[in-house]
Coordinates of N, CA and C in Angstrom, one line a residue:
M1 N -28.2 76.2 29.9 CA -28.0 74.9 29.3 C -26.8 74.2 30.0
R2 N -25.7 75.0 30.1 CA -24.5 74.5 30.7 C -24.8 74.0 32.1
Q3 N -25.6 74.8 32.9 CA -25.9 74.5 34.2 C -26.7 73.2 34.3
K4 N -27.6 73.0 33.4 CA -28.4 71.7 33.4 C -27.5 70.5 33.1
L5 N -26.5 70.7 32.1 CA -25.6 69.6 31.8 C -24.7 69.3 33.0
A6 N -24.3 70.3 33.7 CA -23.4 70.1 34.9 C -24.2 69.3 35.9
I7 N -25.5 69.7 36.2 CA -26.3 69.0 37.1 C -26.5 67.5 36.7
A8 N -26.8 67.3 35.5 CA -27.0 66.0 35.0 C -25.8 65.1 35.1
L9 N -24.6 65.7 34.8 CA -23.3 65.0 34.9 C -23.1 64.6 36.4
S10 N -23.3 65.6 37.3 CA -23.1 65.3 38.7 C -24.0 64.2 39.2
L11 N -25.3 64.2 38.8 CA -26.2 63.1 39.2 C -25.7 61.8 38.6
L12 N -25.2 61.8 37.4 CA -24.7 60.5 36.8 C -23.5 60.0 37.5
I13 N -22.6 60.9 37.9 CA -21.4 60.5 38.6 C -21.9 59.9 40.0
G14 N -22.8 60.5 40.6 CA -23.3 60.0 41.9 C -23.9 58.6 41.8
I15 N -24.7 58.4 40.7 CA -25.4 57.1 40.5 C -24.3 56.1 40.2
V16 N -23.3 56.4 39.4 CA -22.3 55.4 39.1 C -21.5 55.1 40.3
G17 N -21.2 56.1 41.1 CA -20.4 55.9 42.4 C -21.2 55.0 43.4
A18 N -22.5 55.3 43.5 CA -23.4 54.5 44.4 C -23.5 53.1 43.9
K19 N -23.6 52.9 42.6 CA -23.6 51.5 42.1 C -22.3 50.8 42.3
A20 N -21.2 51.4 42.2 CA -19.9 50.8 42.4 C -19.8 50.4 43.9
E21 N -20.3 51.2 44.8 CA -20.3 50.9 46.2 C -21.1 49.7 46.5
T22 N -22.3 49.6 45.9 CA -23.2 48.4 46.2 C -22.6 47.1 45.7
Q23 N -21.7 47.2 44.7 CA -21.1 46.0 44.1 C -19.9 45.5 44.8
L24 N -19.4 46.3 45.8 CA -18.3 45.8 46.6 C -18.7 44.6 47.4
P25 N -17.8 43.6 47.5 CA -18.1 42.5 48.3 C -17.9 42.8 49.8
S26 N -18.6 42.2 50.7 CA -18.4 42.5 52.1 C -17.1 41.9 52.6
I27 N -16.3 42.6 53.4 CA -15.1 42.1 53.9 C -14.9 42.6 55.4
S28 N -13.9 42.0 56.0 CA -13.7 42.3 57.4 C -12.3 42.9 57.5
L29 N -12.1 43.9 58.4 CA -10.8 44.5 58.7 C -10.7 44.3 60.2
H30 N -9.6 43.5 60.6 CA -9.3 43.2 62.0 C -8.2 44.2 62.4
L31 N -8.5 44.8 63.6 CA -7.5 45.7 64.2 C -6.8 45.0 65.3
V32 N -5.5 45.0 65.3 CA -4.7 44.4 66.3 C -3.7 45.4 66.8
G33 N -3.7 45.8 68.1 CA -2.8 46.8 68.6 C -3.0 47.0 70.1
D34 N -2.7 48.3 70.5 CA -2.7 48.6 71.9 C -3.8 49.6 72.2
S35 N -3.7 50.3 73.4 CA -4.8 51.2 73.8 C -5.0 52.4 72.9
T36 N -4.0 52.8 72.2 CA -4.2 54.0 71.3 C -5.2 53.6 70.2
M37 N -5.4 52.3 69.9 CA -6.3 51.8 68.9 C -7.6 51.2 69.4
S38 N -7.6 50.8 70.7 CA -8.7 49.9 71.2 C -10.0 50.7 71.4
D39 N -11.1 49.9 71.6 CA -12.4 50.4 71.9 C -12.4 50.7 73.4
K40 N -13.0 51.8 73.8 CA -13.2 52.2 75.2 C -14.7 52.1 75.5
T41 N -15.0 51.3 76.5 CA -16.3 50.9 76.8 C -17.1 52.0 77.6
N42 N -16.4 52.8 78.4 CA -17.0 53.9 79.1 C -17.1 55.1 78.3
L43 N -18.2 55.3 77.6 CA -18.4 56.4 76.7 C -18.6 57.8 77.4
A44 N -18.8 57.7 78.8 CA -18.9 59.0 79.5 C -17.5 59.6 79.7
Y45 N -16.5 58.8 79.6 CA -15.1 59.3 79.7 C -14.6 59.7 78.3
P46 N -13.8 60.7 78.2 CA -13.5 61.2 76.8 C -12.5 60.4 76.0
E47 N -11.8 59.4 76.7 CA -10.8 58.7 75.9 C -11.4 57.8 74.8
R48 N -10.8 57.8 73.7 CA -11.2 56.9 72.6 C -9.9 56.4 71.9
G49 N -10.0 55.1 71.4 CA -9.0 54.6 70.5 C -9.3 55.0 69.1
W50 N -8.3 55.2 68.2 CA -8.6 55.7 66.9 C -9.3 54.6 66.1
G51 N -9.1 53.3 66.5 CA -9.8 52.2 65.8 C -11.3 52.2 66.1
Q52 N -11.6 52.8 67.3 CA -13.0 52.9 67.7 C -13.8 53.8 66.8
V53 N -13.1 54.8 66.3 CA -13.8 55.8 65.5 C -13.8 55.5 64.0
L54 N -12.8 54.6 63.6 CA -12.6 54.3 62.2 C -13.9 53.8 61.4
P55 N -14.8 53.0 62.1 CA -16.0 52.6 61.3 C -16.9 53.8 60.8
E56 N -16.7 54.9 61.5 CA -17.6 56.1 61.0 C -17.2 56.6 59.6
F57 N -16.0 56.2 59.1 CA -15.6 56.6 57.8 C -15.9 55.5 56.7
G58 N -16.4 54.3 57.2 CA -16.5 53.2 56.2 C -17.9 52.9 55.7
L59 N -17.9 52.2 54.6 CA -19.2 51.7 54.0 C -19.7 50.5 54.8
P60 N -21.0 50.2 54.6 CA -21.6 49.1 55.3 C -21.0 47.7 55.0
Q61 N -20.4 47.7 53.8 CA -19.7 46.4 53.4 C -18.5 46.1 54.2
L62 N -18.0 47.1 54.9 CA -16.7 46.9 55.7 C -17.1 46.6 57.1
S63 N -16.7 45.5 57.6 CA -16.9 45.1 59.0 C -15.6 45.3 59.7
I64 N -15.5 46.2 60.7 CA -14.3 46.4 61.4 C -14.4 45.7 62.8
K65 N -13.4 44.8 63.0 CA -13.4 44.0 64.3 C -12.2 44.5 65.1
N66 N -12.4 45.1 66.2 CA -11.3 45.7 66.9 C -10.9 44.8 68.1
H67 N -9.7 44.2 67.9 CA -9.1 43.3 68.9 C -8.1 43.9 69.7
A68 N -7.8 45.2 69.4 CA -6.8 45.9 70.2 C -7.1 46.0 71.7
A69 N -6.1 46.0 72.5 CA -6.4 46.0 74.0 C -5.4 46.9 74.7
N70 N -5.8 47.5 75.8 CA -5.0 48.4 76.5 C -3.7 47.6 77.1
G71 N -2.6 48.3 77.1 CA -1.4 47.8 77.7 C -0.7 46.7 77.0
R72 N -1.1 46.4 75.8 CA -0.5 45.2 75.1 C 0.6 45.6 74.2
S73 N 1.6 44.7 74.1 CA 2.7 44.8 73.2 C 2.6 43.6 72.3
T74 N 3.5 43.4 71.3 CA 3.4 42.3 70.5 C 3.6 41.0 71.3
K75 N 4.6 41.0 72.2 CA 4.8 39.9 73.1 C 3.6 39.5 73.9
R76 N 3.1 40.5 74.6 CA 2.0 40.2 75.5 C 0.8 39.8 74.8
F77 N 0.5 40.3 73.6 CA -0.6 39.9 72.8 C -0.6 38.5 72.4
V78 N 0.6 38.0 72.2 CA 0.8 36.5 71.8 C 0.7 35.7 73.1
D79 N 1.4 36.1 74.2 CA 1.5 35.3 75.4 C 0.2 35.1 76.0
E80 N -0.7 36.1 75.9 CA -2.1 36.0 76.5 C -3.1 35.2 75.7
G81 N -2.6 34.7 74.5 CA -3.5 34.0 73.6 C -4.4 34.9 72.8
R82 N -4.2 36.2 72.8 CA -5.1 37.1 72.0 C -4.8 36.9 70.5
W83 N -3.6 36.7 70.2 CA -3.2 36.5 68.7 C -3.9 35.2 68.2
S84 N -3.8 34.1 69.0 CA -4.5 32.9 68.6 C -6.0 33.1 68.4
S85 N -6.6 33.9 69.2 CA -8.0 34.2 69.1 C -8.3 34.9 67.8
V86 N -7.5 35.9 67.4 CA -7.6 36.6 66.2 C -7.5 35.7 65.0
L87 N -6.5 34.8 65.0 CA -6.3 33.9 63.9 C -7.5 32.9 63.7
S88 N -8.1 32.5 64.8 CA -9.2 31.6 64.7 C -10.5 32.3 64.1
S89 N -10.5 33.6 64.1 CA -11.6 34.3 63.6 C -11.4 34.8 62.2
L90 N -10.2 34.6 61.6 CA -9.9 35.1 60.3 C -10.5 34.2 59.2
S91 N -10.9 34.9 58.1 CA -11.4 34.2 56.9 C -10.5 34.7 55.7
A92 N -10.5 33.9 54.7 CA -9.8 34.3 53.5 C -10.3 35.6 53.0
N93 N -9.4 36.5 52.5 CA -9.7 37.8 52.0 C -10.0 38.9 53.1
D94 N -9.9 38.5 54.3 CA -9.9 39.5 55.4 C -8.6 40.3 55.4
Y95 N -8.7 41.5 56.0 CA -7.5 42.3 56.2 C -7.2 42.4 57.7
V96 N -5.9 42.4 58.1 CA -5.5 42.5 59.5 C -4.5 43.7 59.6
L97 N -4.9 44.7 60.3 CA -4.1 45.9 60.5 C -3.4 45.8 61.9
I98 N -2.0 45.8 61.9 CA -1.3 45.5 63.1 C -0.5 46.8 63.4
Q99 N -0.7 47.2 64.7 CA 0.1 48.4 65.1 C 0.4 48.3 66.6
F100 N 1.7 48.1 66.9 CA 2.2 48.0 68.2 C 3.5 48.9 68.3
G101 N 4.0 49.0 69.6 CA 5.2 49.8 69.8 C 5.2 50.5 71.1
H102 N 4.1 51.1 71.5 CA 4.1 51.9 72.7 C 4.5 51.1 73.9
N103 N 4.0 49.8 74.0 CA 4.3 49.0 75.2 C 5.5 48.1 75.0
D104 N 5.8 47.9 73.7 CA 7.0 47.0 73.4 C 8.3 47.6 74.0
Q105 N 8.3 48.9 74.0 CA 9.6 49.6 74.5 C 9.7 49.7 76.0
K106 N 8.7 49.2 76.7 CA 8.8 49.3 78.2 C 9.8 48.2 78.8
R107 N 11.0 48.6 78.7 CA 12.1 47.7 79.2 C 11.9 47.2 80.6
E108 N 11.3 48.1 81.5 CA 11.1 47.8 82.9 C 10.1 46.7 83.1
D109 N 9.3 46.3 82.1 CA 8.3 45.3 82.2 C 8.6 44.1 81.3
P110 N 9.2 43.0 81.9 CA 9.5 41.9 81.1 C 8.3 41.2 80.4
A111 N 7.1 41.4 80.9 CA 5.9 40.8 80.3 C 5.6 41.4 79.0
R112 N 6.1 42.7 78.8 CA 5.7 43.4 77.6 C 6.9 43.8 76.7
F113 N 8.0 43.9 77.3 CA 9.2 44.4 76.5 C 9.5 43.5 75.3
A114 N 9.7 44.1 74.2 CA 10.1 43.4 73.0 C 11.1 44.4 72.3
S115 N 12.3 44.0 72.2 CA 13.4 44.8 71.6 C 13.1 45.1 70.2
A116 N 13.3 46.4 69.8 CA 12.9 46.8 68.4 C 13.7 46.1 67.4
D117 N 15.0 45.7 67.6 CA 15.8 45.1 66.6 C 15.7 43.6 66.5
I118 N 15.1 42.9 67.5 CA 15.0 41.5 67.5 C 13.6 41.0 67.7
D119 N 13.1 41.1 69.0 CA 11.9 40.5 69.4 C 10.7 41.2 68.6
Y120 N 10.6 42.5 68.6 CA 9.5 43.1 67.9 C 9.4 42.8 66.4
V121 N 10.5 42.8 65.7 CA 10.5 42.4 64.3 C 10.1 41.0 64.1
N122 N 10.6 40.1 65.0 CA 10.2 38.7 64.9 C 8.7 38.4 65.1
Y123 N 8.2 39.2 66.0 CA 6.7 39.0 66.3 C 6.0 39.5 65.0
L124 N 6.4 40.7 64.5 CA 5.7 41.2 63.3 C 5.8 40.2 62.1
R125 N 7.0 39.6 62.0 CA 7.1 38.6 60.9 C 6.2 37.4 61.1
Q126 N 6.1 37.0 62.4 CA 5.2 35.9 62.7 C 3.7 36.3 62.4
F127 N 3.3 37.5 62.8 CA 2.0 37.9 62.5 C 1.7 37.9 61.0
I128 N 2.6 38.4 60.2 CA 2.4 38.4 58.8 C 2.2 37.0 58.2
D129 N 3.2 36.1 58.6 CA 3.1 34.7 58.1 C 1.8 34.1 58.5
D130 N 1.4 34.3 59.7 CA 0.2 33.6 60.2 C -1.1 34.1 59.5
V131 N -1.1 35.4 59.2 CA -2.2 36.0 58.5 C -2.3 35.5 57.1
E132 N -1.1 35.4 56.4 CA -1.1 35.0 55.0 C -1.4 33.5 54.9
S133 N -1.1 32.7 56.0 CA -1.5 31.3 56.0 C -3.0 31.1 56.0
K134 N -3.7 32.1 56.4 CA -5.2 32.0 56.5 C -5.8 32.6 55.2
G135 N -4.9 33.0 54.2 CA -5.5 33.6 53.0 C -5.9 35.0 53.2
A136 N -5.5 35.6 54.3 CA -5.9 37.0 54.6 C -4.7 37.9 54.2
T137 N -4.9 39.2 54.4 CA -3.9 40.2 54.0 C -3.5 41.0 55.2
A138 N -2.2 41.1 55.5 CA -1.6 41.8 56.7 C -1.3 43.2 56.2
I139 N -1.5 44.2 57.1 CA -1.1 45.6 56.9 C -0.3 46.0 58.2
I140 N 0.9 46.5 58.0 CA 1.6 47.0 59.2 C 1.6 48.5 59.3
A141 N 1.3 49.0 60.5 CA 1.3 50.5 60.7 C 2.2 50.8 61.9
S142 N 2.9 51.9 61.8 CA 3.8 52.3 62.9 C 2.9 53.0 64.0
S143 N 3.5 53.0 65.2 CA 2.7 53.6 66.3 C 2.5 55.0 66.1
I144 N 1.4 55.5 66.6 CA 1.1 56.9 66.6 C 2.0 57.7 67.6
C145 N 2.2 58.9 67.3 CA 3.2 59.8 68.1 C 2.6 60.1 69.4
R146 N 3.5 60.2 70.4 CA 3.2 60.7 71.7 C 3.3 62.2 71.7
R147 N 2.6 62.9 72.5 CA 2.6 64.4 72.6 C 3.6 64.8 73.7
H148 N 4.9 64.6 73.4 CA 5.9 65.0 74.3 C 6.8 66.0 73.7
Y149 N 7.0 67.1 74.3 CA 7.8 68.2 73.8 C 9.0 68.6 74.8
T150 N 10.0 69.1 74.2 CA 11.1 69.6 75.1 C 10.7 70.9 75.7
D151 N 11.6 71.4 76.6 CA 11.3 72.7 77.2 C 11.2 73.9 76.2
T152 N 11.8 73.7 75.1 CA 11.8 74.7 74.0 C 10.7 74.5 73.0
G153 N 9.8 73.5 73.3 CA 8.7 73.3 72.4 C 8.9 72.4 71.2
V154 N 10.1 71.7 71.2 CA 10.4 70.7 70.1 C 9.8 69.4 70.4
L155 N 9.1 68.8 69.4 CA 8.5 67.5 69.7 C 9.6 66.4 69.8
K156 N 9.4 65.5 70.9 CA 10.3 64.4 71.1 C 9.7 63.2 70.3
R157 N 10.5 62.6 69.5 CA 10.1 61.4 68.8 C 10.6 60.1 69.5
T158 N 9.7 59.6 70.3 CA 10.1 58.5 71.2 C 9.9 57.1 70.7
L159 N 9.4 57.0 69.5 CA 9.1 55.6 69.0 C 9.8 55.4 67.6
T160 N 10.8 56.2 67.3 CA 11.4 56.1 66.0 C 12.0 54.7 65.7
D161 N 12.6 54.1 66.7 CA 13.2 52.8 66.5 C 12.2 51.7 66.1
Y162 N 11.0 51.8 66.7 CA 10.0 50.8 66.4 C 9.3 51.2 65.1
A163 N 9.2 52.4 64.8 CA 8.6 52.8 63.5 C 9.5 52.3 62.4
L164 N 10.8 52.5 62.5 CA 11.7 52.1 61.4 C 11.7 50.6 61.3
A165 N 11.6 49.9 62.5 CA 11.6 48.4 62.4 C 10.3 47.9 61.7
A166 N 9.2 48.6 62.0 CA 7.9 48.2 61.4 C 8.0 48.4 59.9
R167 N 8.6 49.5 59.5 CA 8.7 49.7 58.0 C 9.6 48.7 57.4
R168 N 10.7 48.3 58.1 CA 11.7 47.4 57.5 C 11.0 46.0 57.3
V169 N 10.3 45.6 58.3 CA 9.6 44.2 58.2 C 8.6 44.3 57.1
A170 N 7.8 45.3 57.0 CA 6.8 45.4 55.9 C 7.4 45.3 54.6
S171 N 8.5 46.0 54.4 CA 9.3 46.0 53.1 C 9.8 44.6 52.8
E172 N 10.4 44.0 53.9 CA 11.0 42.7 53.7 C 9.9 41.6 53.3
K173 N 8.7 41.7 53.9 CA 7.7 40.8 53.7 C 6.7 41.1 52.6
G174 N 6.9 42.3 52.0 CA 6.1 42.7 50.9 C 4.7 43.0 51.2
V175 N 4.4 43.6 52.4 CA 3.1 44.0 52.7 C 3.0 45.5 52.9
L176 N 1.8 46.0 52.9 CA 1.5 47.5 53.0 C 2.0 48.0 54.3
F177 N 2.7 49.1 54.3 CA 3.1 49.8 55.5 C 2.5 51.2 55.5
V178 N 1.8 51.5 56.6 CA 1.2 52.8 56.8 C 2.0 53.6 57.8
P179 N 2.6 54.7 57.4 CA 3.5 55.4 58.3 C 2.8 56.3 59.3
M180 N 2.0 55.7 60.2 CA 1.2 56.5 61.1 C 2.1 57.3 62.1
N181 N 3.3 56.8 62.4 CA 4.2 57.5 63.3 C 4.6 58.8 62.7
R182 N 5.1 58.7 61.4 CA 5.6 59.9 60.7 C 4.4 60.9 60.5
R183 N 3.3 60.4 60.1 CA 2.2 61.3 59.9 C 1.7 62.0 61.1
T184 N 1.6 61.3 62.2 CA 1.1 62.0 63.4 C 2.2 62.8 64.1
C185 N 3.4 62.4 64.0 CA 4.5 63.3 64.5 C 4.6 64.6 63.7
E186 N 4.5 64.5 62.4 CA 4.5 65.7 61.6 C 3.3 66.6 62.0
F187 N 2.2 66.0 62.2 CA 1.0 66.8 62.6 C 1.2 67.5 63.9
L188 N 1.8 66.8 64.9 CA 2.0 67.4 66.2 C 3.1 68.5 66.1
T189 N 4.1 68.3 65.2 CA 5.1 69.3 65.0 C 4.5 70.6 64.4
E190 N 3.6 70.4 63.4 CA 3.0 71.5 62.8 C 2.0 72.2 63.7
T191 N 1.3 71.5 64.5 CA 0.2 72.0 65.4 C 0.8 72.8 66.5
G192 N 1.9 72.2 67.1 CA 2.6 72.9 68.2 C 2.1 72.4 69.6
E193 N 2.8 72.7 70.6 CA 2.5 72.1 71.9 C 1.2 72.6 72.5
A194 N 0.9 73.9 72.4 CA -0.3 74.4 73.0 C -1.6 73.9 72.3
E195 N -1.5 74.1 70.9 CA -2.7 73.7 70.1 C -3.0 72.2 70.1
S196 N -2.0 71.4 70.3 CA -2.2 70.0 70.2 C -2.8 69.4 71.4
Q197 N -3.0 70.2 72.5 CA -3.6 69.7 73.7 C -5.1 69.2 73.4
Q198 N -5.7 69.8 72.4 CA -7.1 69.5 72.2 C -7.4 68.1 71.7
Y199 N -6.3 67.4 71.3 CA -6.4 66.0 70.7 C -6.2 64.9 71.7
F200 N -5.7 65.3 72.9 CA -5.3 64.3 73.9 C -6.1 64.5 75.2
I201 N -5.9 63.6 76.2 CA -6.7 63.6 77.4 C -6.2 64.7 78.3
Q202 N -7.0 65.7 78.5 CA -6.7 66.9 79.4 C -7.9 67.1 80.2
V203 N -8.0 66.3 81.3 CA -9.2 66.3 82.2 C -9.1 67.2 83.3
P204 N -10.0 68.1 83.5 CA -10.0 69.1 84.6 C -10.3 68.4 86.0
P205 N -9.9 69.0 87.1 CA -10.3 68.4 88.4 C -11.8 68.4 88.6
D206 N -12.2 67.5 89.5 CA -13.6 67.5 90.0 C -14.6 67.3 88.9
L207 N -14.3 66.4 88.0 CA -15.3 66.1 86.9 C -15.5 64.6 86.8
Y208 N -14.4 63.9 86.8 CA -14.5 62.4 86.7 C -14.0 61.8 88.1
G209 N -14.8 60.9 88.6 CA -14.5 60.3 89.9 C -13.2 59.5 89.9
R210 N -12.9 59.0 88.7 CA -11.6 58.3 88.6 C -10.4 59.2 88.7
Y211 N -10.6 60.4 88.4 CA -9.5 61.4 88.4 C -9.9 62.7 89.1
P212 N -10.0 62.6 90.5 CA -10.5 63.8 91.2 C -9.6 65.0 91.1
Q213 N -8.3 64.7 90.9 CA -7.3 65.8 90.7 C -7.1 66.3 89.3
G214 N -7.9 65.6 88.4 CA -7.7 65.9 86.9 C -6.7 64.9 86.4
K215 N -6.5 65.0 85.1 CA -5.6 64.1 84.4 C -5.0 64.7 83.1
V216 N -3.7 64.7 83.0 CA -3.0 65.1 81.7 C -2.4 63.8 81.2
D217 N -2.8 63.4 80.0 CA -2.3 62.2 79.4 C -1.9 62.5 77.9
N218 N -0.6 62.5 77.6 CA -0.1 62.8 76.3 C 0.1 61.7 75.4
T219 N -0.4 60.5 75.8 CA -0.3 59.3 74.9 C -1.7 59.0 74.3
H220 N -2.7 59.0 75.2 CA -4.0 58.6 74.8 C -4.9 59.7 74.2
L221 N -5.8 59.4 73.3 CA -6.5 60.3 72.5 C -7.9 60.6 73.1
N222 N -8.4 61.8 72.9 CA -9.8 62.0 73.2 C -10.6 61.8 71.9
V223 N -11.9 62.1 71.9 CA -12.7 61.9 70.8 C -12.2 62.6 69.5
V224 N -11.8 63.8 69.7 CA -11.3 64.6 68.5 C -10.0 64.0 68.0
G225 N -9.1 63.7 68.9 CA -7.8 63.1 68.5 C -8.0 61.8 67.8
A226 N -8.9 60.9 68.3 CA -9.1 59.6 67.7 C -9.7 59.8 66.3
A227 N -10.6 60.7 66.1 CA -11.1 61.0 64.8 C -10.1 61.5 63.9
K228 N -9.2 62.3 64.4 CA -8.1 62.9 63.5 C -7.2 61.8 63.1
V229 N -6.8 60.9 64.0 CA -5.8 59.8 63.6 C -6.5 58.9 62.7
A230 N -7.8 58.5 62.9 CA -8.5 57.7 62.0 C -8.5 58.3 60.6
Q231 N -8.7 59.6 60.5 CA -8.7 60.3 59.3 C -7.4 60.2 58.6
F232 N -6.3 60.3 59.3 CA -5.0 60.1 58.7 C -4.8 58.8 58.1
F233 N -5.3 57.7 58.8 CA -5.2 56.4 58.2 C -6.0 56.3 56.9
V234 N -7.2 56.8 56.9 CA -8.1 56.7 55.7 C -7.4 57.5 54.5
R235 N -6.8 58.6 54.8 CA -6.2 59.4 53.8 C -4.9 58.8 53.3
E236 N -4.2 58.1 54.1 CA -3.0 57.4 53.7 C -3.4 56.3 52.7
L237 N -4.5 55.5 53.1 CA -5.0 54.5 52.2 C -5.3 55.1 50.8
K238 N -6.0 56.2 50.8 CA -6.4 56.9 49.6 C -5.2 57.3 48.8
T239 N -4.2 57.9 49.5 CA -3.0 58.3 48.8 C -2.2 57.1 48.2
L240 N -2.2 56.0 48.9 CA -1.6 54.8 48.4 C -2.4 54.0 47.3
D241 N -3.6 54.5 47.2 CA -4.6 53.8 46.2 C -4.7 52.3 46.5
H242 N -4.8 52.0 47.8 CA -4.9 50.6 48.2 C -6.3 50.1 48.0
P243 N -6.6 48.9 47.7 CA -7.9 48.4 47.5 C -8.8 48.6 48.7
L244 N -8.3 48.6 49.9 CA -9.1 48.8 51.1 C -9.7 50.2 51.1
S245 N -9.1 51.1 50.4 CA -9.5 52.5 50.4 C -10.9 52.6 49.8
D246 N -11.3 51.7 48.9 CA -12.6 51.7 48.3 C -13.7 51.6 49.3
Y247 N -13.4 51.0 50.5 CA -14.4 50.8 51.5 C -14.6 51.9 52.5
F248 N -13.9 53.0 52.2 CA -14.0 54.2 53.0 C -14.6 55.3 52.1
Y249 N -15.8 55.7 52.4 CA -16.5 56.6 51.5 C -16.3 58.0 51.8
R250 N -15.7 58.3 53.0 CA -15.4 59.7 53.3 C -14.1 59.8 54.1
D251 N -13.6 61.0 54.2 CA -12.4 61.2 55.0 C -12.6 62.4 55.9
T252 N -13.8 62.9 56.0 CA -14.2 63.8 57.1 C -15.5 63.4 57.7
L253 N -15.7 63.7 58.9 CA -16.9 63.3 59.6 C -18.0 64.4 59.6

């Protein structure tokens, strides 16, 4: 009898959950960022952006539009007209997730460099104001962690200034902040130097024509790494009980 009641209750919960999902209005989530987030068109090559994998966690009512592009910083994204293009596509009630930092810190490249304390924060403020002027909702995320370790196996945190600046702007403007840098750096610390290789580009020689000598890339993610980072984002939304979390029906693939 108890087993029958448990089964009935489980079925009822499933029906209620499915009904709630079908009642969700359709919305769009726009992704704005750099190569760690962007779509990779050559699916024969193992690199993926975590934004490319994110739709696999979502419900049909969530349309994810990935505007992220390789090599872009906040400054370059604006200067090339990419930000204007995003704004022109926004509708009221859309969400815009913004994640930069990797290329902003490239001081040797004036086309991309945006100082953490002045330029970067000003661009983030501009992004938030522009999004809200469209009746949409901005979300700020800090950059994901690079896989760089010292000779003794201690993780180097190379994006701390930008992560702190992103948090500060989000707090100042009253928008959601997703601590992706902290979450991914903690994960790489826990996983360790050797084990963490499986999440990044580690290409052997004589397999890809583009890299005849092989390739070791500790910034960009492979399929497994992209899925893991996307999972972190979904779980952070669930932890924060953000309304957008309702549109992600699972946190494992």
